[in-house]
Amino acid sequence: MTRARMTGSQRRNQLIEVARGLFAERGYEASSIEEIAQRAQVSKPVVYEHFGGKEGLYAVVVDREMADLLQRITSSLSSHRSRERVEQVALALLTYIEECTDGFRILVRDSPADVRSGTFSSLLNDAISQVEHILAEDFGRRGMATEFASLYAQALVGMVSVTAQWWLDERDPPKEIVAAHLVNLCWNGLKYLEKSPSLQSERVNQDSD
């Protein structure tokens, strides 16, 4: 029986899915147009026709993953109180990792040198900027130094993102427990912040002088 010919849209989506799996498995540099074409059972010119080359195909794959992840995170922020927002954001990221493992592996891998946006690092930078703004307002209300909001934003976003990357391979404990512990550290840590923290060793030295 003759196999039905794919439409242009169907072929494009097929190539994206094939490339997505290969980029997740091997990374950008180790993947080739030739192997993508082989896996899709097409000639290399077909891939070039749709995407112009490996970089163009990679950019489309990353853009799709970023759009999916951003939609999940944005939806999680829609209608919850402060602590619940933190919980839902953590769960949204972990759920994305659970359901779109290949996509997350692509986002956290090193991207081509000339790709400056649409990567996990650019997403983290956006998140840090938003968290910094929220913390600066909170610090101001509590009489704390707002110039350190950027430092705390880096620490909080870094903690969640690094834990998420660890969980990518561990998958234990379940995502709900991971999210609960992340929120426990974030929320209670922020709740009991000292206004003028110092190292314990410095305090001991000052007391002994």
JSON list of C-alpha atoms in Angstrom, two decimals:
[
{"chain": "A", "resi": 1, "resn": "MET", "atom": "CA", "xyz": [0.00, 0.00, 0.00]},
{"chain": "A", "resi": 2, "resn": "THR", "atom": "CA", "xyz": [1.35, 3.44, -0.93]},
{"chain": "A", "resi": 3, "resn": "ARG", "atom": "CA", "xyz": [1.98, 5.62, 2.12]},
{"chain": "A", "resi": 4, "resn": "ALA", "atom": "CA", "xyz": [-0.01, 8.86, 2.12]},
{"chain": "A", "resi": 5, "resn": "ARG", "atom": "CA", "xyz": [2.13, 11.88, 1.28]},
{"chain": "A", "resi": 6, "resn": "MET", "atom": "CA", "xyz": [2.50, 14.38, 4.12]},
{"chain": "A", "resi": 7, "resn": "THR", "atom": "CA", "xyz": [1.34, 17.95, 3.69]},
{"chain": "A", "resi": 8, "resn": "GLY", "atom": "CA", "xyz": [3.92, 20.69, 4.15]},
{"chain": "A", "resi": 9, "resn": "SER", "atom": "CA", "xyz": [2.62, 21.42, 7.65]},
{"chain": "A", "resi": 10, "resn": "GLN", "atom": "CA", "xyz": [2.68, 17.76, 8.64]},
{"chain": "A", "resi": 11, "resn": "ARG", "atom": "CA", "xyz": [6.22, 17.35, 7.34]},
{"chain": "A", "resi": 12, "resn": "ARG", "atom": "CA", "xyz": [7.37, 20.44, 9.22]},
{"chain": "A", "resi": 13, "resn": "ASN", "atom": "CA", "xyz": [5.87, 19.17, 12.49]},
{"chain": "A", "resi": 14, "resn": "GLN", "atom": "CA", "xyz": [7.42, 15.75, 11.93]},
{"chain": "A", "resi": 15, "resn": "LEU", "atom": "CA", "xyz": [10.87, 17.27, 11.43]},
{"chain": "A", "resi": 16, "resn": "ILE", "atom": "CA", "xyz": [10.46, 19.37, 14.57]},
{"chain": "A", "resi": 17, "resn": "GLU", "atom": "CA", "xyz": [9.58, 16.31, 16.64]},
{"chain": "A", "resi": 18, "resn": "VAL", "atom": "CA", "xyz": [12.45, 14.28, 15.21]},
{"chain": "A", "resi": 19, "resn": "ALA", "atom": "CA", "xyz": [14.92, 17.11, 15.83]},
{"chain": "A", "resi": 20, "resn": "ARG", "atom": "CA", "xyz": [13.53, 17.64, 19.33]},
{"chain": "A", "resi": 21, "resn": "GLY", "atom": "CA", "xyz": [14.33, 14.05, 20.26]},
{"chain": "A", "resi": 22, "resn": "LEU", "atom": "CA", "xyz": [17.80, 14.19, 18.73]},
{"chain": "A", "resi": 23, "resn": "PHE", "atom": "CA", "xyz": [18.73, 17.54, 20.30]},
{"chain": "A", "resi": 24, "resn": "ALA", "atom": "CA", "xyz": [17.60, 16.23, 23.70]},
{"chain": "A", "resi": 25, "resn": "GLU", "atom": "CA", "xyz": [19.59, 13.04, 23.26]},
{"chain": "A", "resi": 26, "resn": "ARG", "atom": "CA", "xyz": [22.83, 14.45, 21.86]},
{"chain": "A", "resi": 27, "resn": "GLY", "atom": "CA", "xyz": [22.78, 18.22, 22.14]},
{"chain": "A", "resi": 28, "resn": "TYR", "atom": "CA", "xyz": [23.02, 20.78, 19.36]},
{"chain": "A", "resi": 29, "resn": "GLU", "atom": "CA", "xyz": [26.65, 20.31, 18.34]},
{"chain": "A", "resi": 30, "resn": "ALA", "atom": "CA", "xyz": [26.48, 16.50, 18.14]},
{"chain": "A", "resi": 31, "resn": "SER", "atom": "CA", "xyz": [23.28, 16.51, 16.08]},
{"chain": "A", "resi": 32, "resn": "SER", "atom": "CA", "xyz": [23.38, 16.76, 12.29]},
{"chain": "A", "resi": 33, "resn": "ILE", "atom": "CA", "xyz": [20.95, 17.59, 9.52]},
{"chain": "A", "resi": 34, "resn": "GLU", "atom": "CA", "xyz": [21.90, 14.28, 7.92]},
{"chain": "A", "resi": 35, "resn": "GLU", "atom": "CA", "xyz": [20.74, 12.24, 10.92]},
{"chain": "A", "resi": 36, "resn": "ILE", "atom": "CA", "xyz": [17.58, 14.30, 11.33]},
{"chain": "A", "resi": 37, "resn": "ALA", "atom": "CA", "xyz": [16.78, 13.60, 7.68]},
{"chain": "A", "resi": 38, "resn": "GLN", "atom": "CA", "xyz": [17.52, 9.90, 8.09]},
{"chain": "A", "resi": 39, "resn": "ARG", "atom": "CA", "xyz": [15.25, 9.57, 11.12]},
{"chain": "A", "resi": 40, "resn": "ALA", "atom": "CA", "xyz": [12.48, 11.44, 9.32]},
{"chain": "A", "resi": 41, "resn": "GLN", "atom": "CA", "xyz": [13.08, 9.34, 6.17]},
{"chain": "A", "resi": 42, "resn": "VAL", "atom": "CA", "xyz": [13.52, 12.37, 3.95]},
{"chain": "A", "resi": 43, "resn": "SER", "atom": "CA", "xyz": [16.41, 13.87, 2.01]},
{"chain": "A", "resi": 44, "resn": "LYS", "atom": "CA", "xyz": [18.55, 16.65, 3.52]},
{"chain": "A", "resi": 45, "resn": "PRO", "atom": "CA", "xyz": [17.23, 19.26, 1.03]},
{"chain": "A", "resi": 46, "resn": "VAL", "atom": "CA", "xyz": [13.74, 18.78, 2.53]},
{"chain": "A", "resi": 47, "resn": "VAL", "atom": "CA", "xyz": [15.03, 19.84, 5.96]},
{"chain": "A", "resi": 48, "resn": "TYR", "atom": "CA", "xyz": [16.85, 22.84, 4.46]},
{"chain": "A", "resi": 49, "resn": "GLU", "atom": "CA", "xyz": [13.73, 23.79, 2.54]},
{"chain": "A", "resi": 50, "resn": "HIS", "atom": "CA", "xyz": [11.66, 24.02, 5.73]},
{"chain": "A", "resi": 51, "resn": "PHE", "atom": "CA", "xyz": [14.19, 25.52, 8.14]},
{"chain": "A", "resi": 52, "resn": "GLY", "atom": "CA", "xyz": [17.21, 26.77, 6.21]},
{"chain": "A", "resi": 53, "resn": "GLY", "atom": "CA", "xyz": [19.61, 24.68, 8.28]},
{"chain": "A", "resi": 54, "resn": "LYS", "atom": "CA", "xyz": [20.26, 23.20, 11.71]},
{"chain": "A", "resi": 55, "resn": "GLU", "atom": "CA", "xyz": [20.32, 26.55, 13.49]},
{"chain": "A", "resi": 56, "resn": "GLY", "atom": "CA", "xyz": [16.90, 27.49, 12.13]},
{"chain": "A", "resi": 57, "resn": "LEU", "atom": "CA", "xyz": [15.44, 24.14, 13.13]},
{"chain": "A", "resi": 58, "resn": "TYR", "atom": "CA", "xyz": [16.97, 24.40, 16.60]},
{"chain": "A", "resi": 59, "resn": "ALA", "atom": "CA", "xyz": [15.51, 27.89, 17.05]},
{"chain": "A", "resi": 60, "resn": "VAL", "atom": "CA", "xyz": [12.00, 26.63, 16.19]},
{"chain": "A", "resi": 61, "resn": "VAL", "atom": "CA", "xyz": [12.32, 23.72, 18.65]},
{"chain": "A", "resi": 62, "resn": "VAL", "atom": "CA", "xyz": [13.50, 26.03, 21.46]},
{"chain": "A", "resi": 63, "resn": "ASP", "atom": "CA", "xyz": [10.81, 28.64, 20.72]},
{"chain": "A", "resi": 64, "resn": "ARG", "atom": "CA", "xyz": [8.10, 25.97, 21.02]},
{"chain": "A", "resi": 65, "resn": "GLU", "atom": "CA", "xyz": [9.47, 24.68, 24.32]},
{"chain": "A", "resi": 66, "resn": "MET", "atom": "CA", "xyz": [9.82, 28.18, 25.74]},
{"chain": "A", "resi": 67, "resn": "ALA", "atom": "CA", "xyz": [6.26, 29.05, 24.73]},
{"chain": "A", "resi": 68, "resn": "ASP", "atom": "CA", "xyz": [4.96, 25.89, 26.43]},
{"chain": "A", "resi": 69, "resn": "LEU", "atom": "CA", "xyz": [6.90, 26.50, 29.65]},
{"chain": "A", "resi": 70, "resn": "LEU", "atom": "CA", "xyz": [6.00, 30.19, 29.80]},
{"chain": "A", "resi": 71, "resn": "GLN", "atom": "CA", "xyz": [2.32, 29.39, 29.29]},
{"chain": "A", "resi": 72, "resn": "ARG", "atom": "CA", "xyz": [2.40, 26.93, 32.18]},
{"chain": "A", "resi": 73, "resn": "ILE", "atom": "CA", "xyz": [4.13, 29.38, 34.50]},
{"chain": "A", "resi": 74, "resn": "THR", "atom": "CA", "xyz": [1.90, 32.29, 33.50]},
{"chain": "A", "resi": 75, "resn": "SER", "atom": "CA", "xyz": [-1.23, 30.20, 34.09]},
{"chain": "A", "resi": 76, "resn": "SER", "atom": "CA", "xyz": [0.06, 29.22, 37.53]},
{"chain": "A", "resi": 77, "resn": "LEU", "atom": "CA", "xyz": [0.24, 32.90, 38.55]},
{"chain": "A", "resi": 78, "resn": "SER", "atom": "CA", "xyz": [-3.29, 33.81, 37.55]},
{"chain": "A", "resi": 79, "resn": "SER", "atom": "CA", "xyz": [-5.42, 33.48, 40.66]},
{"chain": "A", "resi": 80, "resn": "HIS", "atom": "CA", "xyz": [-3.55, 32.53, 43.82]},
{"chain": "A", "resi": 81, "resn": "ARG", "atom": "CA", "xyz": [-2.38, 34.24, 46.97]},
{"chain": "A", "resi": 82, "resn": "SER", "atom": "CA", "xyz": [1.34, 34.81, 47.51]},
{"chain": "A", "resi": 83, "resn": "ARG", "atom": "CA", "xyz": [2.36, 31.47, 49.00]},
{"chain": "A", "resi": 84, "resn": "GLU", "atom": "CA", "xyz": [0.10, 29.54, 46.63]},
{"chain": "A", "resi": 85, "resn": "ARG", "atom": "CA", "xyz": [1.69, 31.35, 43.69]},
{"chain": "A", "resi": 86, "resn": "VAL", "atom": "CA", "xyz": [5.12, 30.16, 44.77]},
{"chain": "A", "resi": 87, "resn": "GLU", "atom": "CA", "xyz": [3.76, 26.62, 45.14]},
{"chain": "A", "resi": 88, "resn": "GLN", "atom": "CA", "xyz": [2.08, 26.67, 41.73]},
{"chain": "A", "resi": 89, "resn": "VAL", "atom": "CA", "xyz": [5.13, 28.08, 39.95]},
{"chain": "A", "resi": 90, "resn": "ALA", "atom": "CA", "xyz": [7.36, 25.36, 41.43]},
{"chain": "A", "resi": 91, "resn": "LEU", "atom": "CA", "xyz": [4.79, 22.71, 40.47]},
{"chain": "A", "resi": 92, "resn": "ALA", "atom": "CA", "xyz": [4.42, 24.15, 36.96]},
{"chain": "A", "resi": 93, "resn": "LEU", "atom": "CA", "xyz": [8.16, 23.86, 36.34]},
{"chain": "A", "resi": 94, "resn": "LEU", "atom": "CA", "xyz": [8.37, 20.34, 37.77]},
{"chain": "A", "resi": 95, "resn": "THR", "atom": "CA", "xyz": [5.29, 19.23, 35.80]},
{"chain": "A", "resi": 96, "resn": "TYR", "atom": "CA", "xyz": [6.83, 20.57, 32.60]},
{"chain": "A", "resi": 97, "resn": "ILE", "atom": "CA", "xyz": [9.98, 18.53, 33.34]},
{"chain": "A", "resi": 98, "resn": "GLU", "atom": "CA", "xyz": [7.84, 15.45, 34.00]},
{"chain": "A", "resi": 99, "resn": "GLU", "atom": "CA", "xyz": [5.73, 15.79, 30.86]},
{"chain": "A", "resi": 100, "resn": "CYS", "atom": "CA", "xyz": [8.26, 17.37, 28.48]},
{"chain": "A", "resi": 101, "resn": "THR", "atom": "CA", "xyz": [11.56, 15.87, 29.56]},
{"chain": "A", "resi": 102, "resn": "ASP", "atom": "CA", "xyz": [13.14, 16.15, 26.11]},
{"chain": "A", "resi": 103, "resn": "GLY", "atom": "CA", "xyz": [12.14, 19.79, 25.89]},
{"chain": "A", "resi": 104, "resn": "PHE", "atom": "CA", "xyz": [13.67, 20.66, 29.25]},
{"chain": "A", "resi": 105, "resn": "ARG", "atom": "CA", "xyz": [16.90, 18.84, 28.38]},
{"chain": "A", "resi": 106, "resn": "ILE", "atom": "CA", "xyz": [17.15, 21.00, 25.27]},
{"chain": "A", "resi": 107, "resn": "LEU", "atom": "CA", "xyz": [16.52, 24.22, 27.18]},
{"chain": "A", "resi": 108, "resn": "VAL", "atom": "CA", "xyz": [19.17, 23.56, 29.84]},
{"chain": "A", "resi": 109, "resn": "ARG", "atom": "CA", "xyz": [21.85, 22.35, 27.42]},
{"chain": "A", "resi": 110, "resn": "ASP", "atom": "CA", "xyz": [24.44, 24.74, 26.00]},
{"chain": "A", "resi": 111, "resn": "SER", "atom": "CA", "xyz": [22.93, 26.48, 23.00]},
{"chain": "A", "resi": 112, "resn": "PRO", "atom": "CA", "xyz": [24.81, 27.67, 19.89]},
{"chain": "A", "resi": 113, "resn": "ALA", "atom": "CA", "xyz": [27.08, 30.65, 20.54]},
{"chain": "A", "resi": 114, "resn": "ASP", "atom": "CA", "xyz": [25.04, 32.93, 18.28]},
{"chain": "A", "resi": 115, "resn": "VAL", "atom": "CA", "xyz": [21.71, 32.13, 19.96]},
{"chain": "A", "resi": 116, "resn": "ARG", "atom": "CA", "xyz": [21.19, 34.95, 22.48]},
{"chain": "A", "resi": 117, "resn": "SER", "atom": "CA", "xyz": [17.54, 34.63, 23.45]},
{"chain": "A", "resi": 118, "resn": "GLY", "atom": "CA", "xyz": [14.85, 32.01, 23.79]},
{"chain": "A", "resi": 119, "resn": "THR", "atom": "CA", "xyz": [16.93, 29.82, 26.10]},
{"chain": "A", "resi": 120, "resn": "PHE", "atom": "CA", "xyz": [16.48, 28.65, 29.67]},
{"chain": "A", "resi": 121, "resn": "SER", "atom": "CA", "xyz": [19.09, 31.16, 30.84]},
{"chain": "A", "resi": 122, "resn": "SER", "atom": "CA", "xyz": [17.13, 34.01, 29.25]},
{"chain": "A", "resi": 123, "resn": "LEU", "atom": "CA", "xyz": [13.97, 32.71, 30.92]},
{"chain": "A", "resi": 124, "resn": "LEU", "atom": "CA", "xyz": [15.78, 32.68, 34.28]},
{"chain": "A", "resi": 125, "resn": "ASN", "atom": "CA", "xyz": [16.98, 36.23, 33.74]},
{"chain": "A", "resi": 126, "resn": "ASP", "atom": "CA", "xyz": [13.40, 37.34, 33.11]},
{"chain": "A", "resi": 127, "resn": "ALA", "atom": "CA", "xyz": [12.27, 35.51, 36.25]},
{"chain": "A", "resi": 128, "resn": "ILE", "atom": "CA", "xyz": [15.05, 37.10, 38.31]},
{"chain": "A", "resi": 129, "resn": "SER", "atom": "CA", "xyz": [14.01, 40.55, 37.10]},
{"chain": "A", "resi": 130, "resn": "GLN", "atom": "CA", "xyz": [10.39, 39.97, 38.09]},
{"chain": "A", "resi": 131, "resn": "VAL", "atom": "CA", "xyz": [11.28, 38.48, 41.48]},
{"chain": "A", "resi": 132, "resn": "GLU", "atom": "CA", "xyz": [13.68, 41.37, 42.17]},
{"chain": "A", "resi": 133, "resn": "HIS", "atom": "CA", "xyz": [10.87, 43.86, 41.58]},
{"chain": "A", "resi": 134, "resn": "ILE", "atom": "CA", "xyz": [8.52, 41.99, 43.94]},
{"chain": "A", "resi": 135, "resn": "LEU", "atom": "CA", "xyz": [11.19, 41.65, 46.65]},
{"chain": "A", "resi": 136, "resn": "ALA", "atom": "CA", "xyz": [12.21, 45.31, 46.42]},
{"chain": "A", "resi": 137, "resn": "GLU", "atom": "CA", "xyz": [8.62, 46.35, 47.17]},
{"chain": "A", "resi": 138, "resn": "ASP", "atom": "CA", "xyz": [8.40, 43.86, 50.04]},
{"chain": "A", "resi": 139, "resn": "PHE", "atom": "CA", "xyz": [11.76, 44.91, 51.49]},
{"chain": "A", "resi": 140, "resn": "GLY", "atom": "CA", "xyz": [10.70, 48.56, 51.35]},
{"chain": "A", "resi": 141, "resn": "ARG", "atom": "CA", "xyz": [7.54, 47.84, 53.33]},
{"chain": "A", "resi": 142, "resn": "ARG", "atom": "CA", "xyz": [9.56, 45.94, 55.94]},
{"chain": "A", "resi": 143, "resn": "GLY", "atom": "CA", "xyz": [12.23, 48.59, 56.34]},
{"chain": "A", "resi": 144, "resn": "MET", "atom": "CA", "xyz": [14.95, 46.44, 54.77]},
{"chain": "A", "resi": 145, "resn": "ALA", "atom": "CA", "xyz": [17.68, 47.49, 52.33]},
{"chain": "A", "resi": 146, "resn": "THR", "atom": "CA", "xyz": [16.10, 47.32, 48.86]},
{"chain": "A", "resi": 147, "resn": "GLU", "atom": "CA", "xyz": [19.49, 47.29, 47.12]},
{"chain": "A", "resi": 148, "resn": "PHE", "atom": "CA", "xyz": [19.87, 43.65, 48.12]},
{"chain": "A", "resi": 149, "resn": "ALA", "atom": "CA", "xyz": [16.65, 42.58, 46.35]},
{"chain": "A", "resi": 150, "resn": "SER", "atom": "CA", "xyz": [18.67, 41.59, 43.27]},
{"chain": "A", "resi": 151, "resn": "LEU", "atom": "CA", "xyz": [20.92, 39.33, 45.35]},
{"chain": "A", "resi": 152, "resn": "TYR", "atom": "CA", "xyz": [17.96, 37.56, 46.95]},
{"chain": "A", "resi": 153, "resn": "ALA", "atom": "CA", "xyz": [16.21, 37.21, 43.58]},
{"chain": "A", "resi": 154, "resn": "GLN", "atom": "CA", "xyz": [19.31, 35.52, 42.16]},
{"chain": "A", "resi": 155, "resn": "ALA", "atom": "CA", "xyz": [19.42, 33.16, 45.14]},
{"chain": "A", "resi": 156, "resn": "LEU", "atom": "CA", "xyz": [15.74, 32.21, 45.04]},
{"chain": "A", "resi": 157, "resn": "VAL", "atom": "CA", "xyz": [15.48, 31.65, 41.29]},
{"chain": "A", "resi": 158, "resn": "GLY", "atom": "CA", "xyz": [18.82, 29.83, 41.29]},
{"chain": "A", "resi": 159, "resn": "MET", "atom": "CA", "xyz": [17.67, 27.52, 44.07]},
{"chain": "A", "resi": 160, "resn": "VAL", "atom": "CA", "xyz": [14.50, 26.54, 42.23]},
{"chain": "A", "resi": 161, "resn": "SER", "atom": "CA", "xyz": [16.18, 26.11, 38.82]},
{"chain": "A", "resi": 162, "resn": "VAL", "atom": "CA", "xyz": [19.11, 24.05, 40.12]},
{"chain": "A", "resi": 163, "resn": "THR", "atom": "CA", "xyz": [16.77, 21.84, 42.13]},
{"chain": "A", "resi": 164, "resn": "ALA", "atom": "CA", "xyz": [14.61, 21.36, 39.04]},
{"chain": "A", "resi": 165, "resn": "GLN", "atom": "CA", "xyz": [17.65, 20.28, 37.01]},
{"chain": "A", "resi": 166, "resn": "TRP", "atom": "CA", "xyz": [18.62, 17.82, 39.76]},
{"chain": "A", "resi": 167, "resn": "TRP", "atom": "CA", "xyz": [15.08, 16.40, 39.78]},
{"chain": "A", "resi": 168, "resn": "LEU", "atom": "CA", "xyz": [15.24, 15.94, 35.99]},
{"chain": "A", "resi": 169, "resn": "ASP", "atom": "CA", "xyz": [17.31, 12.80, 36.54]},
{"chain": "A", "resi": 170, "resn": "GLU", "atom": "CA", "xyz": [16.36, 11.84, 40.10]},
{"chain": "A", "resi": 171, "resn": "ARG", "atom": "CA", "xyz": [12.52, 11.91, 39.90]},
{"chain": "A", "resi": 172, "resn": "ASP", "atom": "CA", "xyz": [12.41, 11.05, 43.59]},
{"chain": "A", "resi": 173, "resn": "PRO", "atom": "CA", "xyz": [10.76, 12.23, 45.78]},
{"chain": "A", "resi": 174, "resn": "PRO", "atom": "CA", "xyz": [7.55, 13.04, 43.83]},
{"chain": "A", "resi": 175, "resn": "LYS", "atom": "CA", "xyz": [7.20, 16.54, 42.39]},
{"chain": "A", "resi": 176, "resn": "GLU", "atom": "CA", "xyz": [4.60, 17.58, 44.98]},
{"chain": "A", "resi": 177, "resn": "ILE", "atom": "CA", "xyz": [7.02, 16.86, 47.82]},
{"chain": "A", "resi": 178, "resn": "VAL", "atom": "CA", "xyz": [9.88, 18.62, 46.03]},
{"chain": "A", "resi": 179, "resn": "ALA", "atom": "CA", "xyz": [7.67, 21.69, 45.49]},
{"chain": "A", "resi": 180, "resn": "ALA", "atom": "CA", "xyz": [6.55, 21.67, 49.14]},
{"chain": "A", "resi": 181, "resn": "HIS", "atom": "CA", "xyz": [10.13, 21.64, 50.41]},
{"chain": "A", "resi": 182, "resn": "LEU", "atom": "CA", "xyz": [11.21, 24.36, 47.98]},
{"chain": "A", "resi": 183, "resn": "VAL", "atom": "CA", "xyz": [8.35, 26.55, 49.15]},
{"chain": "A", "resi": 184, "resn": "ASN", "atom": "CA", "xyz": [9.15, 25.75, 52.78]},
{"chain": "A", "resi": 185, "resn": "LEU", "atom": "CA", "xyz": [12.69, 27.06, 52.33]},
{"chain": "A", "resi": 186, "resn": "CYS", "atom": "CA", "xyz": [11.72, 30.05, 50.17]},
{"chain": "A", "resi": 187, "resn": "TRP", "atom": "CA", "xyz": [8.70, 31.21, 52.13]},
{"chain": "A", "resi": 188, "resn": "ASN", "atom": "CA", "xyz": [9.94, 30.70, 55.65]},
{"chain": "A", "resi": 189, "resn": "GLY", "atom": "CA", "xyz": [13.39, 31.96, 54.78]},
{"chain": "A", "resi": 190, "resn": "LEU", "atom": "CA", "xyz": [11.94, 35.23, 53.50]},
{"chain": "A", "resi": 191, "resn": "LYS", "atom": "CA", "xyz": [9.55, 35.50, 56.42]},
{"chain": "A", "resi": 192, "resn": "TYR", "atom": "CA", "xyz": [12.30, 35.51, 59.02]},
{"chain": "A", "resi": 193, "resn": "LEU", "atom": "CA", "xyz": [14.98, 37.52, 57.24]},
{"chain": "A", "resi": 194, "resn": "GLU", "atom": "CA", "xyz": [17.28, 39.59, 59.47]},
{"chain": "A", "resi": 195, "resn": "LYS", "atom": "CA", "xyz": [17.47, 43.26, 58.53]},
{"chain": "A", "resi": 196, "resn": "SER", "atom": "CA", "xyz": [21.25, 43.39, 58.86]},
{"chain": "A", "resi": 197, "resn": "PRO", "atom": "CA", "xyz": [22.64, 39.86, 58.52]},
{"chain": "A", "resi": 198, "resn": "SER", "atom": "CA", "xyz": [26.29, 39.11, 59.25]},
{"chain": "A", "resi": 199, "resn": "LEU", "atom": "CA", "xyz": [28.45, 36.01, 59.39]},
{"chain": "A", "resi": 200, "resn": "GLN", "atom": "CA", "xyz": [28.41, 34.18, 62.70]},
{"chain": "A", "resi": 201, "resn": "SER", "atom": "CA", "xyz": [32.22, 34.04, 62.71]},
{"chain": "A", "resi": 202, "resn": "GLU", "atom": "CA", "xyz": [32.37, 37.83, 62.46]},
{"chain": "A", "resi": 203, "resn": "ARG", "atom": "CA", "xyz": [30.02, 38.17, 65.42]},
{"chain": "A", "resi": 204, "resn": "VAL", "atom": "CA", "xyz": [32.20, 35.90, 67.53]},
{"chain": "A", "resi": 205, "resn": "ASN", "atom": "CA", "xyz": [35.33, 37.88, 66.64]},
{"chain": "A", "resi": 206, "resn": "GLN", "atom": "CA", "xyz": [33.63, 41.18, 67.46]},
{"chain": "A", "resi": 207, "resn": "ASP", "atom": "CA", "xyz": [32.47, 39.85, 70.84]},
{"chain": "A", "resi": 208, "resn": "SER", "atom": "CA", "xyz": [35.98, 38.68, 71.71]},
{"chain": "A", "resi": 209, "resn": "ASP", "atom": "CA", "xyz": [37.63, 42.07, 70.94]}
]
